[in-house]
mmCIF file of C-alpha atoms in Angstrom:
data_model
loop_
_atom_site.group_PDB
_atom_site.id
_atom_site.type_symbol
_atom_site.label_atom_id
_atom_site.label_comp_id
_atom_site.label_asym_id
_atom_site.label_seq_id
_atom_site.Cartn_x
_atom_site.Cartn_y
_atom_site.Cartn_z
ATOM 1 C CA UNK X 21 -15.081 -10.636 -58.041
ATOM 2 C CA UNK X 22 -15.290 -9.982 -54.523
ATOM 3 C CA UNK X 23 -15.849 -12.795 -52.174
ATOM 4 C CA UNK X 24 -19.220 -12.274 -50.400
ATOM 5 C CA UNK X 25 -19.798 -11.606 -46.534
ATOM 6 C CA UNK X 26 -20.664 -14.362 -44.887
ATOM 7 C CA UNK X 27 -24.649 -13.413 -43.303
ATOM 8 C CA UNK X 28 -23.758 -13.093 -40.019
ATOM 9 C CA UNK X 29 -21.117 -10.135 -40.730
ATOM 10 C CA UNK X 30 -23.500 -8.747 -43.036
ATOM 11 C CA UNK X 31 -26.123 -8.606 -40.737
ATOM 12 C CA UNK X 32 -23.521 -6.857 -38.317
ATOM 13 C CA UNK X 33 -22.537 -4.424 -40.599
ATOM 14 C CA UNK X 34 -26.076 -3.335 -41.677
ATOM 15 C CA UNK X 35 -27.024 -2.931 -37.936
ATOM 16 C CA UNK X 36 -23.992 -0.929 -36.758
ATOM 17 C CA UNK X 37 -24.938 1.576 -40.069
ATOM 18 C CA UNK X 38 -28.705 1.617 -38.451
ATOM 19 C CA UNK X 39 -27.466 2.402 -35.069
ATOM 20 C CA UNK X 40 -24.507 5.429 -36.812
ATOM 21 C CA UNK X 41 -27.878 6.644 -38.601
ATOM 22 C CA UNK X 42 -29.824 6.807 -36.042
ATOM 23 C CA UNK X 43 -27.285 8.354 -33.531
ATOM 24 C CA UNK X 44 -26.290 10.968 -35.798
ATOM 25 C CA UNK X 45 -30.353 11.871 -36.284
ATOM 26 C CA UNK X 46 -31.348 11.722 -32.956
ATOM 27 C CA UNK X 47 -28.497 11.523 -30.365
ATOM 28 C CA UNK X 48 -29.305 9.865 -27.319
ATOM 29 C CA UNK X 49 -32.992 9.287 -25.503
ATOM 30 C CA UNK X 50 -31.905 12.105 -23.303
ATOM 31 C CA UNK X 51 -30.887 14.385 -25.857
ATOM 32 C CA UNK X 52 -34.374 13.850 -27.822
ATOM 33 C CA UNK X 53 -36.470 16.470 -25.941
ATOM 34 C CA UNK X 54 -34.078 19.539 -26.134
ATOM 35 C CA UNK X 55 -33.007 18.961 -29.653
ATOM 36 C CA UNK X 56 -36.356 18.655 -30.746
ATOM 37 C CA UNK X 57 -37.248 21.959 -28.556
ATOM 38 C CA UNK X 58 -33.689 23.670 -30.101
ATOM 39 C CA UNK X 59 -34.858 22.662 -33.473
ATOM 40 C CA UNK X 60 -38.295 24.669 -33.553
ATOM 41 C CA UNK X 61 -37.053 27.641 -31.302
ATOM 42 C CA UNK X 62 -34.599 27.786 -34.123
ATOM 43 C CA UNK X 63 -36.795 27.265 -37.115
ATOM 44 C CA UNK X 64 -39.843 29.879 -35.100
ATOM 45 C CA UNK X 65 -36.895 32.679 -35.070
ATOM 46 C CA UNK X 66 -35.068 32.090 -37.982
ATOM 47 C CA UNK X 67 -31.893 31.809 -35.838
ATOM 48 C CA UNK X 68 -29.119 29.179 -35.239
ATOM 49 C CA UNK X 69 -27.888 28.197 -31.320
ATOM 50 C CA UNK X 70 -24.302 29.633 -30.910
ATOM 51 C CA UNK X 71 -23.575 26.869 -27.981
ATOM 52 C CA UNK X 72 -21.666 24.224 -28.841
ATOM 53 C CA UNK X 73 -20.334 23.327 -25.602
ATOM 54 C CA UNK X 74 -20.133 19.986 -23.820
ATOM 55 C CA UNK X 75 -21.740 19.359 -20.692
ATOM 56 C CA UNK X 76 -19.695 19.807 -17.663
ATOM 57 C CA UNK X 77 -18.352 16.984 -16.474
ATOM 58 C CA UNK X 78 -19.097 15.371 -13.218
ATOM 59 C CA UNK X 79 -16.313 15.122 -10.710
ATOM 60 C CA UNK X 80 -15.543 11.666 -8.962
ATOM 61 C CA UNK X 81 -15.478 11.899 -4.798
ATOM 62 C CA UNK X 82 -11.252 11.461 -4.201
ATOM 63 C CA UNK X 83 -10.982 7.549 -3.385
ATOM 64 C CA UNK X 84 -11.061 6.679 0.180
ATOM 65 C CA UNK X 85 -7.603 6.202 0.970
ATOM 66 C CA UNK X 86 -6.696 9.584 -0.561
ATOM 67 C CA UNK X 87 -9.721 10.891 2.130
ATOM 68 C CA UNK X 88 -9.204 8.619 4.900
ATOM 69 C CA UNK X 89 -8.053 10.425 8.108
ATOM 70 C CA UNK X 90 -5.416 9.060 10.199
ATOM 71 C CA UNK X 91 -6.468 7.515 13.301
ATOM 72 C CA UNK X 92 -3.921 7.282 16.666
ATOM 73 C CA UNK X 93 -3.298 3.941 17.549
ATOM 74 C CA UNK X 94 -4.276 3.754 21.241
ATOM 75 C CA UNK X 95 -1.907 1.452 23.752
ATOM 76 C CA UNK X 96 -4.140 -0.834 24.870
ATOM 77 C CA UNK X 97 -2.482 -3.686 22.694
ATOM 78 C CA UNK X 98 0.686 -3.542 25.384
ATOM 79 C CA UNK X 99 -2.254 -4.537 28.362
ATOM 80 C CA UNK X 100 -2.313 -7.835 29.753
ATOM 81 C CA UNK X 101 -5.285 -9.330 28.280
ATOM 82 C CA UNK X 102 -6.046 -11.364 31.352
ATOM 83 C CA UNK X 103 -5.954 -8.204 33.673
ATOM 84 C CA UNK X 104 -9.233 -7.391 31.987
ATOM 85 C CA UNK X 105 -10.784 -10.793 33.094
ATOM 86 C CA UNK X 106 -14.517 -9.909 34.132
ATOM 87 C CA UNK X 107 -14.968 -7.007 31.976
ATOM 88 C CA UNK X 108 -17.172 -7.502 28.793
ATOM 89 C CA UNK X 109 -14.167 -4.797 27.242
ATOM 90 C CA UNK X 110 -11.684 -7.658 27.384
ATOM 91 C CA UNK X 111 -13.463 -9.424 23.977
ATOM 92 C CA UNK X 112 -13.734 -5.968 22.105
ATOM 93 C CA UNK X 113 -10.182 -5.210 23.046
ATOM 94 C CA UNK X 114 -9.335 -9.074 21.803
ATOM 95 C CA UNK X 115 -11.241 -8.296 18.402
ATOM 96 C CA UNK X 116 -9.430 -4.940 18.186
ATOM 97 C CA UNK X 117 -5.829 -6.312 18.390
ATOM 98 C CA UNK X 118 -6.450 -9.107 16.285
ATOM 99 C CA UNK X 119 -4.864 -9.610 12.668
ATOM 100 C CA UNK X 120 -8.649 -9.381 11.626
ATOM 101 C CA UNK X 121 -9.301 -5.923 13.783
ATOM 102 C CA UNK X 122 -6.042 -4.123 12.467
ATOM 103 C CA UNK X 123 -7.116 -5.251 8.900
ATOM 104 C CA UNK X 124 -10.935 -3.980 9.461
ATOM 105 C CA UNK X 125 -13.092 -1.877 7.159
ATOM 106 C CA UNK X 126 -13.355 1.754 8.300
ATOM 107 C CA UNK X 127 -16.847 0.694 9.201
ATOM 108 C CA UNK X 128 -16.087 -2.371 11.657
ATOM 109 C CA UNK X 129 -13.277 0.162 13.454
ATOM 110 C CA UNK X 130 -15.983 2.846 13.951
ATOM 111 C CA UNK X 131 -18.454 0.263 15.175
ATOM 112 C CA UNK X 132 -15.340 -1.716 17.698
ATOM 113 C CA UNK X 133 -14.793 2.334 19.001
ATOM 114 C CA UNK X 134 -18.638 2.449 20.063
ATOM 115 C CA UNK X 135 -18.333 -0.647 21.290
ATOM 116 C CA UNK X 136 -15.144 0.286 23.660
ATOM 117 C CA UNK X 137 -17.006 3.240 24.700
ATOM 118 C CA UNK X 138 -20.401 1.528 25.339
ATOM 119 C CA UNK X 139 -18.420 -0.834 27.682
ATOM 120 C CA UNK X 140 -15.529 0.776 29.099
ATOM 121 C CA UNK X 141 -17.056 2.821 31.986
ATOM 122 C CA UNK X 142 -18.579 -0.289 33.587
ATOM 123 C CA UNK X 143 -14.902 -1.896 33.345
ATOM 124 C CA UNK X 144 -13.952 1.049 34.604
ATOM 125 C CA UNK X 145 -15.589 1.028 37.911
ATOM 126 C CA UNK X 146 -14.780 -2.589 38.386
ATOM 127 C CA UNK X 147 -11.330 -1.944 38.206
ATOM 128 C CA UNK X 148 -11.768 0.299 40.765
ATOM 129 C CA UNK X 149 -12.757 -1.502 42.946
ATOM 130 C CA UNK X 150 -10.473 -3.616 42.599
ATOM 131 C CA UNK X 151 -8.016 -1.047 43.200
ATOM 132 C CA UNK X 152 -6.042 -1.479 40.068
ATOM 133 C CA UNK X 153 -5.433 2.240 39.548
ATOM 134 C CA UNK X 154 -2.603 1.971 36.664
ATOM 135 C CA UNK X 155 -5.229 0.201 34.753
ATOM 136 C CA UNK X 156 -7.876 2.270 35.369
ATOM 137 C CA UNK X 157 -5.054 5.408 34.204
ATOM 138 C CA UNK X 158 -4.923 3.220 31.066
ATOM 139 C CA UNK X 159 -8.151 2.780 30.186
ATOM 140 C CA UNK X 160 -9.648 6.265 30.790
ATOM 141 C CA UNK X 161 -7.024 7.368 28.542
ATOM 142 C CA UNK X 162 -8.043 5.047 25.845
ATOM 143 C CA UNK X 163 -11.443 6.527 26.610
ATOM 144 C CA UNK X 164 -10.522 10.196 25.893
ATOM 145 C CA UNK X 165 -8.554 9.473 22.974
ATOM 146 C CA UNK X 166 -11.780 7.396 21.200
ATOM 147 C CA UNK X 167 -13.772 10.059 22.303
ATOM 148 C CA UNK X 168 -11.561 12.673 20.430
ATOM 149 C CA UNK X 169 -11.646 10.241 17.662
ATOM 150 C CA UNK X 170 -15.152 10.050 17.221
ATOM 151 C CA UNK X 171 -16.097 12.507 14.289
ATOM 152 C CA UNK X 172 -12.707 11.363 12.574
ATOM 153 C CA UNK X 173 -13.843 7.167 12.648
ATOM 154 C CA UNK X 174 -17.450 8.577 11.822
ATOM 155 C CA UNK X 175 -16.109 10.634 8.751
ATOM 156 C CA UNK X 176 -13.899 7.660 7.564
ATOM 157 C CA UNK X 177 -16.895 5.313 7.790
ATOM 158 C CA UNK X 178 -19.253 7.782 6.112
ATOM 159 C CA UNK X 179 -18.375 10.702 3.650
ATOM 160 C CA UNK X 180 -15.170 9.009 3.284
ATOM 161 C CA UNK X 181 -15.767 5.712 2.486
ATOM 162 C CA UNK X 182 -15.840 3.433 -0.665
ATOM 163 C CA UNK X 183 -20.041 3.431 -0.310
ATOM 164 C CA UNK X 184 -20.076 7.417 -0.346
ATOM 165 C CA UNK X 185 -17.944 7.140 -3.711
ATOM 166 C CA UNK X 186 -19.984 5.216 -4.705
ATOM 167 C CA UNK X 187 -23.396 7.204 -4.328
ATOM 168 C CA UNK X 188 -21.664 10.397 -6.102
ATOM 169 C CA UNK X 189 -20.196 7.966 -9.010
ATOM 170 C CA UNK X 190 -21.226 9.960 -12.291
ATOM 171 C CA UNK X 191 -23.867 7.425 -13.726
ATOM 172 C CA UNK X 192 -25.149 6.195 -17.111
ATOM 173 C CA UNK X 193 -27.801 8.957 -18.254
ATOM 174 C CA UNK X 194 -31.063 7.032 -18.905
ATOM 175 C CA UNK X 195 -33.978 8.819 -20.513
ATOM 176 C CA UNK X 196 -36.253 7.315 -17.613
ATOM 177 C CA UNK X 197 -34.481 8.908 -14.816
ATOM 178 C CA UNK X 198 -34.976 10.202 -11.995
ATOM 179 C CA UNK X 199 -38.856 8.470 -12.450
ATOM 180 C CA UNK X 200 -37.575 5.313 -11.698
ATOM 181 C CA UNK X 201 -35.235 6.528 -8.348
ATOM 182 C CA UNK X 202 -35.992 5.206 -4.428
ATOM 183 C CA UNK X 203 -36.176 6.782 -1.409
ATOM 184 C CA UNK X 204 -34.558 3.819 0.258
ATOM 185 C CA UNK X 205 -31.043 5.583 -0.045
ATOM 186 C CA UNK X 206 -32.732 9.051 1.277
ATOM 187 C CA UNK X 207 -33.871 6.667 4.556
ATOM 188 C CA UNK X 208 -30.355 5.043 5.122
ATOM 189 C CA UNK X 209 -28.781 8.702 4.913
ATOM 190 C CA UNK X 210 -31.209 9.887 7.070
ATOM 191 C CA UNK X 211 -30.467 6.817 9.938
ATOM 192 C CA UNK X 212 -26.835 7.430 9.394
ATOM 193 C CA UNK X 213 -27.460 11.156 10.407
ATOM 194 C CA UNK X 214 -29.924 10.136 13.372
ATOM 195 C CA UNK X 215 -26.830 7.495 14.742
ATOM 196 C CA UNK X 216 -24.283 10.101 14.286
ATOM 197 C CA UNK X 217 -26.065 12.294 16.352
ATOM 198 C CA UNK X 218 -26.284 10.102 18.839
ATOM 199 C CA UNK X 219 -22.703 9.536 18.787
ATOM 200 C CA UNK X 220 -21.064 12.750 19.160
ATOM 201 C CA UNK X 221 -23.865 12.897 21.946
ATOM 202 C CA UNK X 222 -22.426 10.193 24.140
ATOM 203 C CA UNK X 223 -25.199 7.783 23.105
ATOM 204 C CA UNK X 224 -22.955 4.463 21.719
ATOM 205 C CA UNK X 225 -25.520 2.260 21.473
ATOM 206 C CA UNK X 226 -24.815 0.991 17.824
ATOM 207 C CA UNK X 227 -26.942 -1.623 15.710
ATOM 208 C CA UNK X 228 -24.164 -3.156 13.726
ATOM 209 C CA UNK X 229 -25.944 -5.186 10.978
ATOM 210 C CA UNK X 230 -28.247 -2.125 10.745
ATOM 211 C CA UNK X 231 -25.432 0.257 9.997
ATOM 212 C CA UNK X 232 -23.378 -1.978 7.499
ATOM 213 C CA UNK X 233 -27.270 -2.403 5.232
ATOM 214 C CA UNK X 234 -27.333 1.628 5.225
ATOM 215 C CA UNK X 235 -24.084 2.020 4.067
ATOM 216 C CA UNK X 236 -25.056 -0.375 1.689
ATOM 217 C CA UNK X 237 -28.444 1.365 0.376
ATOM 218 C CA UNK X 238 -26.343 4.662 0.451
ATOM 219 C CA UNK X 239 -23.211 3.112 -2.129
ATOM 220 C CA UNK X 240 -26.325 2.318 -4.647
ATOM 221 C CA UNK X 241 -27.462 6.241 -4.445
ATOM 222 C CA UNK X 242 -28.098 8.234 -7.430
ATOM 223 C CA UNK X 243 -25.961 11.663 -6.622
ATOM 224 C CA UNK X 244 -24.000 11.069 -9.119
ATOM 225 C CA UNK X 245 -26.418 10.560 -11.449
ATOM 226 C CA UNK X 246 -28.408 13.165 -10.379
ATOM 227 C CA UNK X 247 -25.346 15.541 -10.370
ATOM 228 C CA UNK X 248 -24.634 14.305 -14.292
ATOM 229 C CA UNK X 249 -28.371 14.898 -14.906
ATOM 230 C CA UNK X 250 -28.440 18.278 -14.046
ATOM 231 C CA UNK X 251 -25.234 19.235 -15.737
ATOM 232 C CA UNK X 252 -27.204 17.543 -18.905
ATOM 233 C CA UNK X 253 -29.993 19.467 -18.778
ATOM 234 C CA UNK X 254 -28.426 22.866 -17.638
ATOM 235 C CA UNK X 255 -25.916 22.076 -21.226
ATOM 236 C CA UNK X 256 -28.821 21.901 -23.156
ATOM 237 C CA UNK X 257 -31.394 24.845 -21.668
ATOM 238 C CA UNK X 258 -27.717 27.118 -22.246
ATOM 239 C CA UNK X 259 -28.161 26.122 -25.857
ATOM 240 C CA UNK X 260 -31.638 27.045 -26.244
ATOM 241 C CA UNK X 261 -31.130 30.288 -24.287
ATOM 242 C CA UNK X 262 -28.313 31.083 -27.414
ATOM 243 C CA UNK X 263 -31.077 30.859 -29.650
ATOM 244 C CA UNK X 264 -32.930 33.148 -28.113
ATOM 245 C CA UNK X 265 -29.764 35.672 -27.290
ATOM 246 C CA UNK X 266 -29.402 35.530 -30.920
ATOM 247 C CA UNK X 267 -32.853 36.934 -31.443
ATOM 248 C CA UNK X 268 -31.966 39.719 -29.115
ATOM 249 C CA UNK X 269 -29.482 40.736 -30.728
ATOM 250 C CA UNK X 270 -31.081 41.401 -33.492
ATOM 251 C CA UNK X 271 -33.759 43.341 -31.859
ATOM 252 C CA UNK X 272 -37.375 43.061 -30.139
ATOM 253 C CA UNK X 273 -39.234 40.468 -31.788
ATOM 254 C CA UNK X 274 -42.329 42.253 -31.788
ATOM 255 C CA UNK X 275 -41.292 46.256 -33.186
ATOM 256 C CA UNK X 276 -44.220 48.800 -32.825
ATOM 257 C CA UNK X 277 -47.104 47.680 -34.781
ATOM 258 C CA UNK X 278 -45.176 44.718 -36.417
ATOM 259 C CA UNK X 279 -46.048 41.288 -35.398
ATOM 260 C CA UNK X 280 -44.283 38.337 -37.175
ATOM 261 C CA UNK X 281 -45.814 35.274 -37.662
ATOM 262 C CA UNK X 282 -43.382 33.736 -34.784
ATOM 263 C CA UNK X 283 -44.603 35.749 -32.445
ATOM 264 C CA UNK X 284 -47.982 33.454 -32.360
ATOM 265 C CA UNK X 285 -46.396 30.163 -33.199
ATOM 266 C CA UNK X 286 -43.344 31.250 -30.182
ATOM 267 C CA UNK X 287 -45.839 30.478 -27.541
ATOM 268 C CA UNK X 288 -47.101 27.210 -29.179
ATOM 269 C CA UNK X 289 -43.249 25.866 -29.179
ATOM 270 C CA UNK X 290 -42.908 26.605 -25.653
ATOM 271 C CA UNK X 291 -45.980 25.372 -24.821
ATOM 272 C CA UNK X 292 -45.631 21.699 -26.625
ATOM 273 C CA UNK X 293 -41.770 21.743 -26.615
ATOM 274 C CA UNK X 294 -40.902 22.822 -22.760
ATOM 275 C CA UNK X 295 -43.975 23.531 -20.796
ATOM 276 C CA UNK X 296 -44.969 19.956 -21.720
ATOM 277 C CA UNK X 297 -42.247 18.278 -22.612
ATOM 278 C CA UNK X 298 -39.478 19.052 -20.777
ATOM 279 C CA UNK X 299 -40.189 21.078 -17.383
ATOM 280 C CA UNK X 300 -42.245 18.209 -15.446
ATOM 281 C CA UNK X 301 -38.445 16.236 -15.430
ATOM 282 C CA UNK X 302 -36.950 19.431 -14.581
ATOM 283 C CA UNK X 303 -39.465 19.575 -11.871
ATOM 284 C CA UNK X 304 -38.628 15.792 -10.772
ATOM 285 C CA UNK X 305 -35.003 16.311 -10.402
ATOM 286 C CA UNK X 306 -35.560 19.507 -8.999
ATOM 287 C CA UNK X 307 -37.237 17.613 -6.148
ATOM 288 C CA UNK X 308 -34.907 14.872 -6.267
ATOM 289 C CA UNK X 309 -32.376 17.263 -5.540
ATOM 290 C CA UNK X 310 -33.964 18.705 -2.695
ATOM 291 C CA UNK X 311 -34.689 15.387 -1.234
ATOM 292 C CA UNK X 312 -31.374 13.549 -1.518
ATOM 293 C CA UNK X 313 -29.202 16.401 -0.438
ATOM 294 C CA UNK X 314 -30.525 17.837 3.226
ATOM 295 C CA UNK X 315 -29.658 14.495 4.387
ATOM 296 C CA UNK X 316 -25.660 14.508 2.852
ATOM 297 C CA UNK X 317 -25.348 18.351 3.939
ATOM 298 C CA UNK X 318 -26.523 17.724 7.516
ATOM 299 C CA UNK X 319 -24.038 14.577 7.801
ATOM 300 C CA UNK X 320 -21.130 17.191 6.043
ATOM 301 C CA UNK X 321 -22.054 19.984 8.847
ATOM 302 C CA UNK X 322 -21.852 17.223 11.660
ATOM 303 C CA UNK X 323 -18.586 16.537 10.824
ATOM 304 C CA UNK X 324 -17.779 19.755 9.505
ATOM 305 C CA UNK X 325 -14.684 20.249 11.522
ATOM 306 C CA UNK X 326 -13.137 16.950 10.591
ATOM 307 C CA UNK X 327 -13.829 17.262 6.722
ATOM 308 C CA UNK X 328 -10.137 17.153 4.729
ATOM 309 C CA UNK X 329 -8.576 19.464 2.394
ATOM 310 C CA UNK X 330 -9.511 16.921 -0.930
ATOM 311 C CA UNK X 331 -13.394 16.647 0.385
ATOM 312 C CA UNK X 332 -13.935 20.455 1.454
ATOM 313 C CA UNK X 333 -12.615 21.235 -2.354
ATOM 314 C CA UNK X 334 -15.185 18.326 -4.309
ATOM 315 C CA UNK X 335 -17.724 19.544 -1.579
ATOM 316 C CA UNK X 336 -17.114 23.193 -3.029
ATOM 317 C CA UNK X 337 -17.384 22.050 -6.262
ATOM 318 C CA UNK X 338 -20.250 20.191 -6.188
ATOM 319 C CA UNK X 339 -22.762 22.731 -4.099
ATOM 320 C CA UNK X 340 -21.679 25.639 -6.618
ATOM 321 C CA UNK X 341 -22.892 23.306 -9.318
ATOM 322 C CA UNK X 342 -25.719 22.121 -8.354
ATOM 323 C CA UNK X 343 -26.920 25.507 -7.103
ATOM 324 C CA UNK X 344 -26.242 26.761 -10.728
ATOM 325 C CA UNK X 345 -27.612 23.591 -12.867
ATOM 326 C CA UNK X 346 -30.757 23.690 -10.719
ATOM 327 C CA UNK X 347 -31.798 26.906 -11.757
ATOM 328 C CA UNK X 348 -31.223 26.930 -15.417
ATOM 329 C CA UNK X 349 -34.942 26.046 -15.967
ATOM 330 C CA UNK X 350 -36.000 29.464 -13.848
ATOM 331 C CA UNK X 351 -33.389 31.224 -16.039
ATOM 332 C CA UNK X 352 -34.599 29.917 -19.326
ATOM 333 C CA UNK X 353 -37.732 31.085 -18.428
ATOM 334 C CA UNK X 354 -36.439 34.355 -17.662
ATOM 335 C CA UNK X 355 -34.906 34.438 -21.100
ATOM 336 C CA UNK X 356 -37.949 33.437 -23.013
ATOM 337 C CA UNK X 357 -40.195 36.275 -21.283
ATOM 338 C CA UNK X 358 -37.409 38.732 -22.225
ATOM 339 C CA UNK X 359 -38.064 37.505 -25.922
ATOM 340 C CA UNK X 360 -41.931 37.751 -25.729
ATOM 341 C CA UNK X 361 -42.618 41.111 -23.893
ATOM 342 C CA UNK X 362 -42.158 43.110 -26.587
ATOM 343 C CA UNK X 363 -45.404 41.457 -28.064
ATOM 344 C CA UNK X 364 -47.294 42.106 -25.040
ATOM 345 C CA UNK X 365 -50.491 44.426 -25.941
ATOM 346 C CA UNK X 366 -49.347 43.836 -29.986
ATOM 347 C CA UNK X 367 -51.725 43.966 -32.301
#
């Protein structure tokens, strides 16, 4: 006789048979809506979906240090620090050349640049004065090269850091999103963009804490999840529109004075099904869409000259997608009033 399961493993067993049952009814909370909406286009025409494809896959932003672009090393380490004595430059230079400053985040070496740059012309001028004209040679190249540098430590810090990554990192697809998104991470894009423009301006005034909490907000952004959304939802509206391809091909659902019963049960599906339940999240991540991404294009056209091979081809990727996914609901209704003209003015 068998020995019997101790409770415990029984109780385990029964509930990973629930959750196999229930998975194979219902797939996931996400899934509900359009196979429930599949099902009774299917069952109205009489017709099977022919799309068995997976959604497309979202693809991950290449790691910073596959991005990060390579930044000159100027040669103000060689300068006597005490020949700077007087200028408020000599502590950011100090910072700069430490073991801590060659080991700093792309952020702190963007922020130590603005900080050179904020401070140098005043050193500059005192320098001058003082008639120490190799100096002066030194710094004002140091100057022009961080200048130069400018878009290239902003793009490092920015689009090309670890936070970025993290904002288009293909997320978990819960049924409740995007109704539960924030427009904090719209807001920090949308500083980052005002300080960059300052930047490239001349303007180096820089509020350091400030800029490290944006960058912050930004890393726990939903592109990613918006992206993988999208592709969801574009997977499954391609599936319904096979169901209703599969009707054309057999013909106008409505012939001359023939009207089958799905012709008045049709509207009722798409009524209940889409129109209610189904468009008004299409209609939130449609505007989640158009909120998060004005900010992250105007950033990519800032910088647009400075953008590397690796970002240029996930930036390509990415706009052609979400340009396609975000009109599948305007093309599934195209496809359903293709189906249900040939009814119009039918008896």
């Amino acid at each position: 006789m068998p020995a019997k399961l101790p409770t415990p493993v029984r109780h385990l067993l029964l509930a990973l048979l629930l959750l196999q049952t229930l998975s194979a009814c219902g797939g996931t909370g996400a899934d509900t809506p359009f196979t429930t909406y599949i099902e009774r286009l299917q069952r109205t025409l009489s017709v099977s979906a022919n799309n068995n494809t997976l959604p497309a896959s979202v693809p991950r932003l290449p790691r910073a240090g596959q991005l990060r672009l390579t930044i000159e090393r100027d040669s103000l380490g060689a300068l006597d620090f005490l020949d700077l004595r007087g200028c408020d430059l000599q502590v950011t230079i100090g910072k700069q050349n430490s073991s801590l400053g060659m080991l700093a985040r792309d952020s702190q070496r963007l922020l130590l640049a603005l900080e050179f740059l904020r401070l140098a012309p005043a050193c500059v001028d005192m320098l001058t004065n003082e008639g120490n004209e190799e100096l002066v040679r030194d710094l004002e190249r140091a100057q022009v090269l961080k200048q130069r540098q400018l878009p290239a430590l902003i793009f490092n810090a920015t689009l090309g850091s670890a936070e970025f990554a993290d904002l288009w990192r293909p997320g978990s697809l819960e049924h409740g999103y995007p109704d539960d998104t924030s427009s904090r991470v719209i807001t920090a894009l949308e500083q980052i963009n005002a300080s960059t423009t300052r930047w490239l301006q001349g303007d180096y005034q820089a509020d350091n804490l400030a800029f490290e909490l944006q960058l912050s907000e930004v890393s726990l952004g939903d592109g990613g999840t918006l992206w993988g959304a999208l592709a969801h939802q574009a997977h499954w509206l391609e599936r319904a529109n096979s169901v209703l391809q599969a009707q054309a091909t057999r013909g106008p659902l409505c012939a001359g004075r023939i009207r089958p019963a799905a012709a008045d049960i049709l509207p009722n599906v798409i009524r209940k099904f889409f129109i209610d339940g189904i468009q008004p999240r299409a209609a939130i991540l449609g505007r989640r869409q158009h909120e998060l991404m004005p900010p992250v294009l105007e950033l990519e056209q800032q910088l647009a000259d400075f953008l590397p091979a690796d970002y240029r081809h996930w930036q390509a990727r990415r706009d052609s997608d979400l340009q396609d996914f975000g009109q599948a609901p305007r093309e599934h209704v195209i496809q359903l009033q293709s189906v249900l003209e040939s009814c119009e003015g039918n008896p």
